[in-house]
Short mmCIF file of C-alpha atoms and ligand atoms in Angstrom, two decimals:
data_model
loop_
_atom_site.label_atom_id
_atom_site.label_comp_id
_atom_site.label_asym_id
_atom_site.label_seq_id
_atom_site.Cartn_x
_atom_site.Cartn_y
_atom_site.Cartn_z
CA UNK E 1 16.87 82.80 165.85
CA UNK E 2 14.60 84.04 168.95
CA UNK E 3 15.43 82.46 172.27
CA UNK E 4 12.94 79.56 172.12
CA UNK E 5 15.11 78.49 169.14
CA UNK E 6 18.25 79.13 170.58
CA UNK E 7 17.48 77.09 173.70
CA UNK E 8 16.65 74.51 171.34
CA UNK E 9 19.28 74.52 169.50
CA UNK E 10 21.24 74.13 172.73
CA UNK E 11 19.76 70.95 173.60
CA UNK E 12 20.51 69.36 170.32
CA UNK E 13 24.05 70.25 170.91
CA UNK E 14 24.00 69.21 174.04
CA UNK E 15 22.12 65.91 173.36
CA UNK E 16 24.51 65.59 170.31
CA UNK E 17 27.87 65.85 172.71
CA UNK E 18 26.35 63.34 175.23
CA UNK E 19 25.64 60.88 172.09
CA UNK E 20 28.84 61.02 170.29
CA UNK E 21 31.12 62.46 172.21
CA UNK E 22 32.70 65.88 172.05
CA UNK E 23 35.23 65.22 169.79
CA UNK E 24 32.88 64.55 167.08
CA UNK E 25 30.82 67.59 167.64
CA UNK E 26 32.46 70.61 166.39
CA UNK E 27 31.06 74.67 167.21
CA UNK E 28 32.14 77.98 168.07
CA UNK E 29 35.79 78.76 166.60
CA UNK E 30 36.41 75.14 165.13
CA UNK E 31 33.51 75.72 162.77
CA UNK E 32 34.61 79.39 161.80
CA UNK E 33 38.19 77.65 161.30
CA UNK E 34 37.31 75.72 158.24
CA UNK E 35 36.47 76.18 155.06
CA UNK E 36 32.66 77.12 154.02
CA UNK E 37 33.33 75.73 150.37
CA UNK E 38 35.48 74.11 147.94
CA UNK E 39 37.16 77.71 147.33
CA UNK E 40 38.13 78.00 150.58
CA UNK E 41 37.46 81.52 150.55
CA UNK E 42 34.77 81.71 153.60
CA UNK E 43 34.57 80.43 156.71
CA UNK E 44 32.16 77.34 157.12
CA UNK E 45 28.88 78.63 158.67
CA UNK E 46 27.04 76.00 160.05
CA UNK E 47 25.88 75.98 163.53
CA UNK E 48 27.89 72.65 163.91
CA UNK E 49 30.42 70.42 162.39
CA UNK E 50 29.48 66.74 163.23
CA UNK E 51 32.73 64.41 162.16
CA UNK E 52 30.96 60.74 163.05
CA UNK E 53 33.98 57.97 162.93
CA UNK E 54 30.96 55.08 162.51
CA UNK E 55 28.34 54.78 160.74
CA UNK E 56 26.81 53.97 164.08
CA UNK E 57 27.77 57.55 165.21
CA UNK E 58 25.74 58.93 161.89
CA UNK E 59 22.69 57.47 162.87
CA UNK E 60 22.66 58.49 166.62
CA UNK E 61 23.45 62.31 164.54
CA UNK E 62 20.33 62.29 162.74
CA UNK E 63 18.23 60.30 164.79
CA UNK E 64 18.67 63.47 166.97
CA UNK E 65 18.78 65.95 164.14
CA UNK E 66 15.24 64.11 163.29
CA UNK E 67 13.60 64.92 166.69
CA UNK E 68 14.81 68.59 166.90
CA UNK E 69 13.70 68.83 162.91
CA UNK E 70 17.23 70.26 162.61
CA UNK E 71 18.22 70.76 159.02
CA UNK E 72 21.53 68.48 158.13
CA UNK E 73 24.01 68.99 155.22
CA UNK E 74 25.99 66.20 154.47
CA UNK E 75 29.15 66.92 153.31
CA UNK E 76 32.32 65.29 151.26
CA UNK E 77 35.07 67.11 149.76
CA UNK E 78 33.55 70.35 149.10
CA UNK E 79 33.96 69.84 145.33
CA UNK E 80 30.63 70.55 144.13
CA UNK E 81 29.46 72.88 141.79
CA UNK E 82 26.51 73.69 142.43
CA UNK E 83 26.42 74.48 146.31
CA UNK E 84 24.83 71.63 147.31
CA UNK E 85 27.37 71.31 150.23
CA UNK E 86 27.94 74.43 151.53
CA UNK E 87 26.03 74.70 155.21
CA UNK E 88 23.92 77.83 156.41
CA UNK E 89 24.27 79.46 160.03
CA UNK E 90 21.12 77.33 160.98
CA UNK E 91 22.39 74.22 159.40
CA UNK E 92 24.23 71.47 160.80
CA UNK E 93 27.00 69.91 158.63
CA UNK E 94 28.27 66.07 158.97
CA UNK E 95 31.20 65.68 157.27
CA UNK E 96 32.49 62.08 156.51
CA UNK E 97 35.78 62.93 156.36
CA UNK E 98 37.10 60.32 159.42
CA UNK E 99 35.53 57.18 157.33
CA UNK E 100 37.91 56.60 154.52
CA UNK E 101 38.79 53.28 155.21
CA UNK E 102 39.19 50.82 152.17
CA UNK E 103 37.60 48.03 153.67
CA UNK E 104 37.77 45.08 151.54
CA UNK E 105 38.56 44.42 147.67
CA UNK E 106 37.54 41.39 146.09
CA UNK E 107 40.04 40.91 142.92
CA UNK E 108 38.11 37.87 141.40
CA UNK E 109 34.64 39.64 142.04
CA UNK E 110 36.02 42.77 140.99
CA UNK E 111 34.74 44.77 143.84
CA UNK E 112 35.83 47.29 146.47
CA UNK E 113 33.90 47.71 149.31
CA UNK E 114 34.42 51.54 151.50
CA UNK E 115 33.49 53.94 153.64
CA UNK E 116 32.17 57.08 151.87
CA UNK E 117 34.85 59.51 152.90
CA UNK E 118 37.34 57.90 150.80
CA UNK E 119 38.80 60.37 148.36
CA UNK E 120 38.45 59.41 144.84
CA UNK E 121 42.47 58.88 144.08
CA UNK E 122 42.96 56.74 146.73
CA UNK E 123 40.29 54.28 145.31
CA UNK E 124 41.91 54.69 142.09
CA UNK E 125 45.54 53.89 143.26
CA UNK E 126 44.24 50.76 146.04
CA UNK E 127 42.43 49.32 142.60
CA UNK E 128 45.70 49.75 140.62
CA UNK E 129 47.39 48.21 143.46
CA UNK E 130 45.39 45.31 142.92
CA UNK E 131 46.18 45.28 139.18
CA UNK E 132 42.32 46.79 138.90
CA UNK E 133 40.71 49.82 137.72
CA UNK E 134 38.41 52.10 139.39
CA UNK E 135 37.39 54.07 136.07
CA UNK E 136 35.73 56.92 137.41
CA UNK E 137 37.86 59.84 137.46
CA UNK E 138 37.48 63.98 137.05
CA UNK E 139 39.89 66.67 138.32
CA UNK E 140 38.79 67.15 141.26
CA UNK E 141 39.93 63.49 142.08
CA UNK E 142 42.80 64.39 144.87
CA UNK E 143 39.80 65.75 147.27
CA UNK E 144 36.59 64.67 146.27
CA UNK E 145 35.10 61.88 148.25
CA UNK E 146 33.21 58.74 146.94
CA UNK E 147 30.04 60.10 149.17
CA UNK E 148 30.10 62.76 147.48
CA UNK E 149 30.54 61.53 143.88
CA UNK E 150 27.65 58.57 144.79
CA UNK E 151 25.37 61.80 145.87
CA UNK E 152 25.77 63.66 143.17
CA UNK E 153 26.41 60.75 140.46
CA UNK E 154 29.65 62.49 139.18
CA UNK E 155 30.28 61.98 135.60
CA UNK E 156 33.97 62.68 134.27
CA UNK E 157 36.18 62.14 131.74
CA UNK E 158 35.44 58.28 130.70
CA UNK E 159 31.57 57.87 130.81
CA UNK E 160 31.47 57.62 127.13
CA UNK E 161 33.40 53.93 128.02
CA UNK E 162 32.26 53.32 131.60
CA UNK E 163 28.74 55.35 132.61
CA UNK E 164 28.72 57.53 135.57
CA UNK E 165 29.09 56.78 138.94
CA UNK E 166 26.02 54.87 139.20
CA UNK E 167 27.47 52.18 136.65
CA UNK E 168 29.96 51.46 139.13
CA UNK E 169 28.05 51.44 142.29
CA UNK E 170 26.74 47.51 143.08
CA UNK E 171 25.62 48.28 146.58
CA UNK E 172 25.71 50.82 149.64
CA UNK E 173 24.93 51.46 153.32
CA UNK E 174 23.18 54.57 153.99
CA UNK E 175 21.66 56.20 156.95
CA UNK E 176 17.88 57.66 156.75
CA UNK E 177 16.83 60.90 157.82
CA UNK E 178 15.40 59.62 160.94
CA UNK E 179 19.00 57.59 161.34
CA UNK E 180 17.36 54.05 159.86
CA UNK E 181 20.71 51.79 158.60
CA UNK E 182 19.88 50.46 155.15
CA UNK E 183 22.54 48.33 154.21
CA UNK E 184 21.89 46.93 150.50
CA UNK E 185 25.85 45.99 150.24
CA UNK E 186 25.08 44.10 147.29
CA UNK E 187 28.21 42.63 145.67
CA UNK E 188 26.60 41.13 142.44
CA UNK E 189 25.98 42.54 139.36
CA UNK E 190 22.84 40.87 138.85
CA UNK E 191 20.57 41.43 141.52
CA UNK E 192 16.98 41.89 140.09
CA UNK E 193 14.95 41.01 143.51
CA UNK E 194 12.74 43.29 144.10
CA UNK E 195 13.57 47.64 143.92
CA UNK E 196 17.36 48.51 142.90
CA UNK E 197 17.21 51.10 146.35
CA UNK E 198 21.00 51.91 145.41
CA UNK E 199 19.16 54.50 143.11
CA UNK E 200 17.15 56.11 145.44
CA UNK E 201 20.48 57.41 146.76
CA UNK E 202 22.91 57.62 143.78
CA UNK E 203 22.35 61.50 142.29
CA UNK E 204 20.21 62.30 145.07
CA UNK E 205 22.69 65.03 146.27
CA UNK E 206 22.14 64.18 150.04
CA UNK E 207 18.32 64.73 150.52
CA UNK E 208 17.10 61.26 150.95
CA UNK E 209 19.86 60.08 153.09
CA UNK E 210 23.39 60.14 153.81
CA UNK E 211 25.58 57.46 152.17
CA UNK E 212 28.43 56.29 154.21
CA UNK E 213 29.80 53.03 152.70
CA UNK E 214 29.49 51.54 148.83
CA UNK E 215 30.69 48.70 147.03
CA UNK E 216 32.03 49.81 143.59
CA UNK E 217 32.69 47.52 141.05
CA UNK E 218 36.44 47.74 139.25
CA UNK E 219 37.15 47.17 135.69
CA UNK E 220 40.51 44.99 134.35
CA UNK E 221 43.40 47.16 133.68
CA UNK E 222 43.67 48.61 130.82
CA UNK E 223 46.96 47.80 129.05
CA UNK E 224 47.74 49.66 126.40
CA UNK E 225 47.05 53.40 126.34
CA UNK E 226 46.34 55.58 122.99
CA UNK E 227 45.63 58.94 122.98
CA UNK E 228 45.93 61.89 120.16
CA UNK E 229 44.61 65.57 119.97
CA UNK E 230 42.95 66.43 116.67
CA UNK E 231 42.35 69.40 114.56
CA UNK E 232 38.90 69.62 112.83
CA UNK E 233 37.50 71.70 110.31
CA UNK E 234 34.14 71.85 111.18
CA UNK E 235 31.31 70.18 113.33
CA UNK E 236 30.09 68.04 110.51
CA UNK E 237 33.49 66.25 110.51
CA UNK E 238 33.19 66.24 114.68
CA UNK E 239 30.40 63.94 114.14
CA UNK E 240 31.38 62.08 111.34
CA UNK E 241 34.95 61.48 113.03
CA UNK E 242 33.08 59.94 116.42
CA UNK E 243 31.11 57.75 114.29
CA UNK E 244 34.35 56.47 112.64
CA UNK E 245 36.01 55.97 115.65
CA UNK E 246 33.37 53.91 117.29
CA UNK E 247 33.59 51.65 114.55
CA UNK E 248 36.94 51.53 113.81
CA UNK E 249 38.11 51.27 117.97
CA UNK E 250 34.70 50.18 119.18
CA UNK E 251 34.15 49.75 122.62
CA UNK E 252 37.69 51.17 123.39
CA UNK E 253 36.91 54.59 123.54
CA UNK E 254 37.52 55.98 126.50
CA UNK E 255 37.43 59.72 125.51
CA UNK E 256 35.86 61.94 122.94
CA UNK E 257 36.63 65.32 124.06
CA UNK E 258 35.78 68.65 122.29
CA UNK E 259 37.18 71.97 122.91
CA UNK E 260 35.61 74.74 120.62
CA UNK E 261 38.80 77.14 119.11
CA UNK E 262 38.12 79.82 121.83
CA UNK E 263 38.98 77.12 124.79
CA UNK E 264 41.74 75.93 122.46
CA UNK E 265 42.98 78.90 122.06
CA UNK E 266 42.55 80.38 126.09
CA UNK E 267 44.68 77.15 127.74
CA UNK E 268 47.35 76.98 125.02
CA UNK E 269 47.72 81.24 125.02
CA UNK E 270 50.27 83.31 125.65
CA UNK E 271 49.37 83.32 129.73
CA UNK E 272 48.46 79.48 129.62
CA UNK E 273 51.13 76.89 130.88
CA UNK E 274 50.77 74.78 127.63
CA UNK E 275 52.15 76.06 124.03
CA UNK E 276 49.82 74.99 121.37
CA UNK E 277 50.86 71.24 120.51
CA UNK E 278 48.75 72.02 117.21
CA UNK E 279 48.56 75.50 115.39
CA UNK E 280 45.76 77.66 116.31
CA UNK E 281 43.43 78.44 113.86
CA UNK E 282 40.81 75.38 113.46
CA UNK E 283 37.50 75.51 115.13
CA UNK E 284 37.37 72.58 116.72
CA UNK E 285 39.84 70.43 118.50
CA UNK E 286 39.33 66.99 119.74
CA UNK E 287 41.13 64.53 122.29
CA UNK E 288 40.26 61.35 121.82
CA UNK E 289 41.45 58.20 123.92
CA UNK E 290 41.30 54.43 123.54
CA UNK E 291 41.98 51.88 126.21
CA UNK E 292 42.98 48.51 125.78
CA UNK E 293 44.04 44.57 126.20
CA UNK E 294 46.27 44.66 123.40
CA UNK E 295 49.44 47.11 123.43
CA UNK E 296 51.06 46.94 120.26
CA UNK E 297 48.14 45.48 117.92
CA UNK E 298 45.88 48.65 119.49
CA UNK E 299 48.38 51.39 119.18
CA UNK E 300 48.46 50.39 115.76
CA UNK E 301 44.90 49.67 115.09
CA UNK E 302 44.48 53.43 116.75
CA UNK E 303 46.95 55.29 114.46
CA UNK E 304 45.44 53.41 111.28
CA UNK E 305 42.08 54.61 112.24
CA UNK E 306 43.01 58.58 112.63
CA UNK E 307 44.98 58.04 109.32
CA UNK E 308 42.09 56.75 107.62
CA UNK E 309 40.04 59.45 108.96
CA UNK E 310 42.61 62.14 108.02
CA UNK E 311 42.82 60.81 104.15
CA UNK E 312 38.79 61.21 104.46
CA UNK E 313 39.59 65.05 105.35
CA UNK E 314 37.64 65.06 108.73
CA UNK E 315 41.14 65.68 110.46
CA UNK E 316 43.58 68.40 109.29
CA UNK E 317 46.27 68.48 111.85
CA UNK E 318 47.02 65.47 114.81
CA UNK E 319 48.99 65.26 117.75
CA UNK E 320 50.01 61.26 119.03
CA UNK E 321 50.52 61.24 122.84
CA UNK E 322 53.65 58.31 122.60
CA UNK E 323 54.47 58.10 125.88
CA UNK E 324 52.38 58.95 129.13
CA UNK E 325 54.30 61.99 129.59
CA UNK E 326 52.84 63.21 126.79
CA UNK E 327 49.29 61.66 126.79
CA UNK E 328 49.40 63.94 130.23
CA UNK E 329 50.48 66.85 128.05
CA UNK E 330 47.39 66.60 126.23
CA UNK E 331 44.63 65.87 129.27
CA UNK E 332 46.51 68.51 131.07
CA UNK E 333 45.63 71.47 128.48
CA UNK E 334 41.59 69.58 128.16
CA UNK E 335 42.18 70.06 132.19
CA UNK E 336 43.29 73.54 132.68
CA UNK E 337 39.95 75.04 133.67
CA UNK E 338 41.78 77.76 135.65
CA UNK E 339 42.60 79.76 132.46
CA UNK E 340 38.68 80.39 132.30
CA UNK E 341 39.41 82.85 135.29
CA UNK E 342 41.10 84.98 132.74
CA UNK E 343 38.00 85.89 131.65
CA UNK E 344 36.53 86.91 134.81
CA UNK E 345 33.71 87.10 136.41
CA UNK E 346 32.31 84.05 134.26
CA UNK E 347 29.31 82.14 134.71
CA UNK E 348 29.48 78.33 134.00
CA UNK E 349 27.24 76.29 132.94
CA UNK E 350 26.97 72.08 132.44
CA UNK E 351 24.62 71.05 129.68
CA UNK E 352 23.03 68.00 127.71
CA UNK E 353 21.91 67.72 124.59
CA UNK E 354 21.86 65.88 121.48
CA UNK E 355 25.02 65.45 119.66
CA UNK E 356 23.29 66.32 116.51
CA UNK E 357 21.84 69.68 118.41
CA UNK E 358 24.91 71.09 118.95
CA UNK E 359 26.46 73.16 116.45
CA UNK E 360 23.44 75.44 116.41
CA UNK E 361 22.85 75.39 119.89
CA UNK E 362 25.91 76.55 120.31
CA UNK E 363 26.00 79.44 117.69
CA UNK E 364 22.44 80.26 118.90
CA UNK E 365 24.06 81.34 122.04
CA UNK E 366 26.91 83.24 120.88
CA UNK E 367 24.87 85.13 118.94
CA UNK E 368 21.99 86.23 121.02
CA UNK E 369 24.76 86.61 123.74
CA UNK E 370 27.10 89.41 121.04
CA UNK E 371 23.45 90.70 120.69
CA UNK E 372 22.83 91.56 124.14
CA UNK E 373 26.77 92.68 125.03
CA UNK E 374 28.49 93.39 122.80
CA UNK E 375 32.06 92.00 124.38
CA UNK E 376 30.39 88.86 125.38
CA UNK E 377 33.19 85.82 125.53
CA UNK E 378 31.65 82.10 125.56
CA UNK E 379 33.81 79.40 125.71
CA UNK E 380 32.46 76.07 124.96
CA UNK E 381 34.48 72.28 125.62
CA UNK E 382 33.23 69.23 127.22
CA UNK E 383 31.87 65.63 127.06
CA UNK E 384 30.71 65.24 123.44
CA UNK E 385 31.13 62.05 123.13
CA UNK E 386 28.40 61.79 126.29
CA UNK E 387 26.55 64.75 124.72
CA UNK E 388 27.59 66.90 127.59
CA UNK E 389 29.09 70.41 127.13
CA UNK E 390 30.70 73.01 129.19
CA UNK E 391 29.39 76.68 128.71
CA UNK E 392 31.47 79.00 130.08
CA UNK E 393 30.15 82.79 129.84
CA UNK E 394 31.52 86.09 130.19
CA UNK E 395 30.27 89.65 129.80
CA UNK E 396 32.14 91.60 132.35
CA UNK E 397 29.50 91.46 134.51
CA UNK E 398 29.20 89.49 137.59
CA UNK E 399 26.21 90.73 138.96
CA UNK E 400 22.98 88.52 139.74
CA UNK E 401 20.81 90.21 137.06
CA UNK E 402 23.86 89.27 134.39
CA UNK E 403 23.76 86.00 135.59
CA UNK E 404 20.14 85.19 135.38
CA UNK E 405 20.00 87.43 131.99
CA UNK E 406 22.81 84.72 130.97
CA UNK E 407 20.63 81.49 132.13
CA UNK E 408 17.72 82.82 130.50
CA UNK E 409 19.69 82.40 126.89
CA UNK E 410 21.50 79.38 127.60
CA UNK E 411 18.55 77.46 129.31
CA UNK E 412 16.25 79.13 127.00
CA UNK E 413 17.72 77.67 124.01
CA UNK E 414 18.45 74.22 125.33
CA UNK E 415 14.75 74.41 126.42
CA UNK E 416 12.79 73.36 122.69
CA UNK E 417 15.87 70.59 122.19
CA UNK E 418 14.31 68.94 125.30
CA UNK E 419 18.25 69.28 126.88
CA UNK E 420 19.00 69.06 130.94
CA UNK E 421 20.33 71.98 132.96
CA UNK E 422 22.69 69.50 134.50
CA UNK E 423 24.40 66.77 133.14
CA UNK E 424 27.10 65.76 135.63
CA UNK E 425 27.44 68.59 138.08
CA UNK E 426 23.86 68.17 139.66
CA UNK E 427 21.00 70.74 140.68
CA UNK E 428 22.00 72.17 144.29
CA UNK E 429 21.12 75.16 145.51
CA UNK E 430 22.12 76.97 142.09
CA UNK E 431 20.19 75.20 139.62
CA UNK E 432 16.93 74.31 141.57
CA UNK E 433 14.65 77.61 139.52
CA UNK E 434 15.60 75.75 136.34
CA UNK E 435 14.75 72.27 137.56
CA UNK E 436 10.99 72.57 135.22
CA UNK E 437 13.47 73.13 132.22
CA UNK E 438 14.67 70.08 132.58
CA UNK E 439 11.72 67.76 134.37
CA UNK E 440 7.96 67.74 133.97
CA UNK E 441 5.45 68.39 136.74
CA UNK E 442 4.71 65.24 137.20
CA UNK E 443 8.60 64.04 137.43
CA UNK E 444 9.18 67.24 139.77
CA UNK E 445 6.14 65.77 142.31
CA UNK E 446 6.99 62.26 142.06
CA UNK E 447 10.58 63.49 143.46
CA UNK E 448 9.00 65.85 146.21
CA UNK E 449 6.85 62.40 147.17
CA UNK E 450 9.82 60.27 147.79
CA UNK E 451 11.23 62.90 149.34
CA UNK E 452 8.42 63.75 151.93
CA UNK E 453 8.31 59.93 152.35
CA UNK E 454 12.27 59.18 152.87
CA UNK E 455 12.50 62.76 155.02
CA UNK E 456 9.17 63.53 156.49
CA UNK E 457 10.58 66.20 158.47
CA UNK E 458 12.32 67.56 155.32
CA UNK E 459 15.84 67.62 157.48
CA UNK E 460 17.78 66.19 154.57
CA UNK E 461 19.83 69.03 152.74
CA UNK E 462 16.82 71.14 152.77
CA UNK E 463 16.59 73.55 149.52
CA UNK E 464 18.60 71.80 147.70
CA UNK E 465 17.03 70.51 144.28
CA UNK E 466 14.48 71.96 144.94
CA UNK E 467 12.67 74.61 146.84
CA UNK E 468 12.32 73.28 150.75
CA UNK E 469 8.83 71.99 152.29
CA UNK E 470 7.86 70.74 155.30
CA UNK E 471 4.89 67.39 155.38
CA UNK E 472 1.77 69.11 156.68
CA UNK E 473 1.98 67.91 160.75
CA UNK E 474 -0.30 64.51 161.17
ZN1 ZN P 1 32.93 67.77 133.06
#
């Protein structure tokens, strides 16, 4: 920064601590003194830490931000996977973490209306509280916010039965770069006048605005709960068994999991918490979950369906989780991403692709992966049922050259099955080379034109998605 710049940046801090008060502006040591990401390994870098109570207070932020053309990262939990949050020295991070409030649930509409700094479980539990369900839900749910899962349209472990985030978003309030309120608090699920601008924002990983309150829409409670982990002999019975369950359980479904036998085998090994609830030895395994109206007729309707699908010889060996202790038995070993760091350093990866596309796709990888190095580990599990998978890569190599040697095989091949680079975890910082993998040219500009036209000054999370541009000055 030369000294024009850091006078400038002054100001804005200045200007900023008049506006909002110093409380909310945060530099020097109390930046340093938090973390940079979700690891908490480094220090947060920005050049400030804005922490608005209102959404008021967010405006006044970038209104200012907008004048100075300061780039602004909005920021939730710090859960993301792709970097999207993580501020630079010459960024300035607002974090939403002072507007959790739970402002209002509706039990007969089925809605919940608050502010985006809400962490995910505490939506969950107020909705059970009201005898409701919030149904999105992913391991990170103890710290990531509902911002943050609106921004980046979060996916999880029950799309196949309830869509991602943006199925349960019926309105928000968000603030413009140039600090513009646009409050589309719809409550109705039906709404058809005129542009849905919800979407503008839902996915848009905090570069067309920030969003700082939504109104969700909550599901009945599921009563009855039925959940078993499966042994398959091969991918031809993975397919055949989803197809049976759909029509056997129908719209129940609220999981079809897949682990491939090397994630299987990594988080029920000999260093894993878990002991293998099934043998090891199968290549696939498979949790799949049902919920419910119906208790007993549905626990039975579940177990007839896996028995007929076991006399048909697509399942060898089952697991029934009886009670919820040991339905969390099972999620918890599907959970246990930390035994991945066994196989450190690992590159991950969060694809989509046709169900059908699969199998090879996957031994296309594996093989041009032994080809290359010869140790090679790649550990596959995710979202079939959603047609998202989970590619986690190791060749004892953590260097950037390995890592963009590895993207080249596992976006190359995903590349002629017309797959996406991201299904649930976004584009960020990490992904945003690949982006023309994924999108066509004309997709790619039609993005870069709402974006120049929603942030003219380009302030908005700049770089992430893709590569940042400034509007030629008028
Ligand atoms: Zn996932």
């Amino acid at each position: 920064m030369n000294d024009h710049e850091s006078n400038r940046s002054d100001a804005l801090i200045a200007e900023l601590c008049a506006a909002l008060g110093d409380d909310v502006v945060l530099t020097g040591e109390a930046v340093t003194a938090r973390a940079g990401d979700g690891s908490g390994a480094v220090p947060c870098a920005a050049r400030a830490v804005l922490r608005p109570r209102t959404t008021k207070q967010v405006s006044a932020a970038l209104a200012a931000c907008h004048r100075a053309a300061q780039p602004v990262v909005p920021q939730g939990g710090l859960t993301g996977l792709v970097g999207g949050g993580v501020a630079g020295d010459l960024e300035v991070a607002i974090t939403l973490e002072r507007m959790t409030a739970i402002e209002e649930i509706d039990p007969v509409g089925r809605t919940m209306t608050v502010q985006a700094g809400a962490a995910l479980q505490s939506i969950q539990e107020a909705a059970e509280a009201e005898g409701l369900l919030f149904p999105l839900d992913l391991g990170a749910r103890g710290s990531c916010t509902i911002g943050g899962n609106v921004a980046t349209n979060a996916g999880g472990n029950r799309t196949i039965r309830y869509g991602m985030t943006r199925d349960s978003v019926l309105g928000l309030e968000a603030v413009l770069a140039d600090g513009t309120v646009l409050s589309s608090l719809n409550k109705m699920v039906k709404n058809n006048a005129g542009y849905d601008l919800k979407h503008l924002f839902v996915g848009s990983e905090g570069t067309l605005g920030i969003v700082t309150r939504v109104v969700l829409r909550l599901q009945r409670r599921p009563r009855s709960h039925n959940c078993a982990l499966l042994a398959l002999p091969g991918f031809s019975e993975v397919i055949a068994l989803l197809g049976r369950l759909e029509e056997a359980i129908g719209g129940s479904m609220s999981a079809f999991e897949v682990m491939w036998r090397e994630f299987y085998e990594l988080v029920t090994g000999a260093e894993a918490r878990t002991a293998p609830p099934i043998p090891h030895g199968d290549p696939y395994y498979v949790l799949v979950e049902s919920l419910g109206a119906r208790p007993e007729e549905d626990a039975v309707q579940f177990e007839e369906a896996l028995g007929d699908c076991m006399e048909a010889g697509l399942i060898g060996d089952a697991v029934l989780g009886k009670s919820k202790a040991e339905r969390d038995e099972i999620w918890a070993l599907r959970d246990d991403v930390e035994q991945l760091n066994h196989l450190a350093p690992i590159f991950t990866f969060d694809v989509s692709l046709r169900i059908a596309d699969m199998e090879t796709y996957v031994a296309d990888i594996k093989t041009t992966l032994a080809d290359r190095w010869s140790g090679s580990r790649c550990v596959v599990f995710g979202h079939l049922g959603d047609g998202n998978l989970h590619v986690v890569v190791s060749v004892g190599d953590g260097s950037p050259e390995a890592r963009s040697a590895v993207e080249e095989i596992v976006y190359g091949h995903l590349e002629p099955i017309c797959g996406s680079v991201s299904a649930e975890h976004g584009i960020g910082f990490e992904k945003r080379s690949h982006l023309g993998r994924s999108r066509s040219p004309v997709e790619i500009e039609l993005m870069k034109t709402l974006k120049r036209t929603l942030d003219p000054q380009g302030i908005l999370n700049p770089g992430r998605v893709f590569e940042a541009e400034r509007a030629p000055p008028t």
